[in-house]
Amino acid sequence: MNLKDMEQQNQFYGGHKVSHRKLEKYFMPYIEPILFPGNAKQKEGLRRFTKKLDIDCTFESPYLNTPFIINSIDIFICPFHIGMMNLRVTLPEGLSHNDVLYFGDTFRILEPIADDEEKTKVGCRENQYEHVKDFIFNELLPPIEEYMDEEQADPTYFGSLPFFIDERMYVISYTAFPENRDISKNDLFRISELNGYDNDGEPYIGALNPDYIEKYYQERVYDRWGKETYYVTSMYHFACVTKATGKLEQELASEMYGQHFYTLLLFFYYKIVLLKLAHEHSQIDVEKDQSDTEQLIFMITEFSAKYLFTEVNSMAIGKELFKKTDEAFRIAPLYREVKETLSYLYQNQDKLAGKRSNYLLQILTIYTVVSGIFGMNLYIEDWKGNYHGKRIWITPYTNG
Amino acid sequence: MDVKVKNDPTKRTFQQFIFPFTLEGKMIEKFVERLLKDNFVF
């Protein structure tokens, strides 16, 4: 995406508009070149490539059959060999809240793991797909297997990150409720955890203890505009739910495609890179893989210096809101782990360098001793006869 | 806990789905070319 191209502001968001000016203002100046690189060749940023689709699709599952629209698809090409795909989906107006949660929870499954997850079908342009992964890779994207990192690939799903949770997508959602609908703490818990229907097709909530739900609410819900608008963050889902109307409702929806999406994406990227760095450390044999160790030290240093910032948003609301995301994604503990890795790698490098110096010193000492011995003026009596009484002077030549 | 709320319509909903993957370093710029060729816009 190019912030200077104002025509893009309302091209990809299903009738919503994302203000590029507001996007620029919302982030700290040092974040802008990371999130919004000036052109497609700036490899230091998260380069976004978007395709407008607006195609009608159908979703069939045991407890929900519904049409939906794929508005557009993004591919982000990011530093440290990370790619990210983002799919924008609009659900029909009037769909029940349980259905919305169930859709999000089910559609995010790229590869079914449990038996009950295998009964989903996605229909698009006269084609039917049993797996969401097949739908995305056959219908929406060009063939991309050849560009994926084969070494990282899992046998079941190319491009898979072995250090990432599972083959489920992260969900960002916006839900506008009717004005008369109360939004309870139970609702917010279910939204956060994407609790749709259970195995019997009944709406469910993934916790029974009200104290637990209360604690969860305190940790995960941003309720500055409580009773009207809430934001919730979890490991699987970032959501905005609101009863706002008119221009405010429009504005909140646009923010979920704009400022909030980009902040969330940045934190998501941080998490992926930190996990990748921790994973690569576990794969390295520090004694043998010297160049890999140096590469990892370089990557950690570069990521810490150029990309990872604790202050991302320039506005107080953004800072408050995404403090919860930062905590949910465990960015600080992950970074501490990676910093410890860096110090461990440096210590190891020092030790190895020390060992190398010791070996060198030993070799030089041997040479010095030997050359010292042979450097002395020697007179060898046994050779006396052979050389007719001439003295033999030996002065060894050492190269080093 | 009883959460059997039926006929609880939403006014408007959209969702975005993100997943990460790893790219082969040498192929990244070719991937960019492929995306642009396939009508993705920067």
Coordinates of C-alpha atoms in Angstrom, one line a residue, chain A residues 16 71 86-91 95-108 169-177 183 187-196 222 229-243 249 251-262 264-265 321-322 325 329, chain B residues 10-18:
Chain A
H16 CA -15.4 1.6 4.1
N71 CA -13.4 -8.0 -0.2
N86 CA -4.5 -11.0 5.3
L87 CA -8.0 -11.8 4.1
R88 CA -10.9 -9.3 4.4
V89 CA -14.3 -10.9 4.8
T90 CA -17.7 -9.2 5.2
L91 CA -20.6 -11.3 6.7
L95 CA -26.3 -12.7 11.1
S96 CA -26.7 -13.8 14.7
H97 CA -23.9 -13.1 17.1
N98 CA -23.4 -16.8 17.8
D99 CA -23.1 -17.4 14.0
V100 CA -20.5 -14.6 13.7
L101 CA -18.4 -16.2 16.4
Y102 CA -18.8 -19.6 15.0
F103 CA -17.8 -18.4 11.5
G104 CA -14.6 -16.8 12.8
D105 CA -13.7 -19.8 14.9
T106 CA -14.3 -22.2 12.0
F107 CA -13.0 -20.3 9.0
R108 CA -9.7 -19.6 10.8
M169 CA -5.3 -17.8 11.4
Y170 CA -5.4 -14.8 13.7
V171 CA -8.8 -13.0 13.6
I172 CA -9.4 -9.3 13.7
S173 CA -13.1 -8.5 13.8
Y174 CA -15.6 -5.7 14.0
T175 CA -19.2 -6.2 15.2
A176 CA -21.8 -3.6 15.4
F177 CA -24.8 -4.5 17.6
I183 CA -22.9 -6.2 26.0
D187 CA -20.3 -11.7 25.8
L188 CA -16.8 -10.2 25.8
F189 CA -15.3 -13.4 27.1
R190 CA -17.0 -15.4 24.3
I191 CA -15.9 -12.9 21.7
S192 CA -12.3 -12.9 22.9
E193 CA -12.1 -16.7 22.8
L194 CA -14.3 -17.1 19.7
N195 CA -16.7 -19.3 21.5
G196 CA -19.4 -20.0 18.9
Y222 CA -10.3 -2.1 27.0
T229 CA -17.7 0.2 22.7
Y230 CA -15.2 -2.4 23.8
Y231 CA -12.0 -3.8 22.5
V232 CA -10.8 -7.2 23.4
T233 CA -7.5 -8.9 22.7
S234 CA -6.5 -12.5 23.0
M235 CA -4.0 -15.0 21.5
Y236 CA -6.5 -15.7 18.7
H237 CA -8.6 -12.6 18.3
F238 CA -8.6 -8.8 18.4
A239 CA -12.2 -7.5 18.3
C240 CA -14.1 -4.2 18.4
V241 CA -17.7 -4.5 19.5
T242 CA -19.9 -1.5 19.6
K243 CA -23.5 -0.2 19.8
E249 CA -20.0 3.7 14.0
E251 CA -15.4 5.8 12.1
L252 CA -14.9 2.8 14.4
A253 CA -15.2 0.5 11.5
S254 CA -12.7 2.4 9.4
E255 CA -10.2 2.4 12.3
M256 CA -10.4 -1.4 12.4
Y257 CA -9.3 -1.5 8.8
G258 CA -6.8 1.3 9.4
Q259 CA -5.0 2.3 12.5
H260 CA -5.9 -0.6 14.7
F261 CA -5.3 -3.2 12.0
Y262 CA -1.7 -1.8 11.5
L264 CA -2.1 -5.2 15.7
L265 CA -0.2 -6.3 12.6
L321 CA -5.3 0.1 23.9
F322 CA -2.3 -1.8 22.6
T325 CA -2.1 -6.5 23.0
F329 CA 1.2 -11.5 22.8
Chain B
T10 CA -25.7 -8.2 14.6
K11 CA -26.0 -5.0 12.6
R12 CA -22.8 -5.2 10.7
T13 CA -19.8 -7.6 10.9
F14 CA -16.5 -7.9 9.1
Q15 CA -13.5 -10.1 9.9
Q16 CA -9.9 -10.2 8.8
F17 CA -7.8 -13.4 8.9
I18 CA -4.0 -13.3 9.1

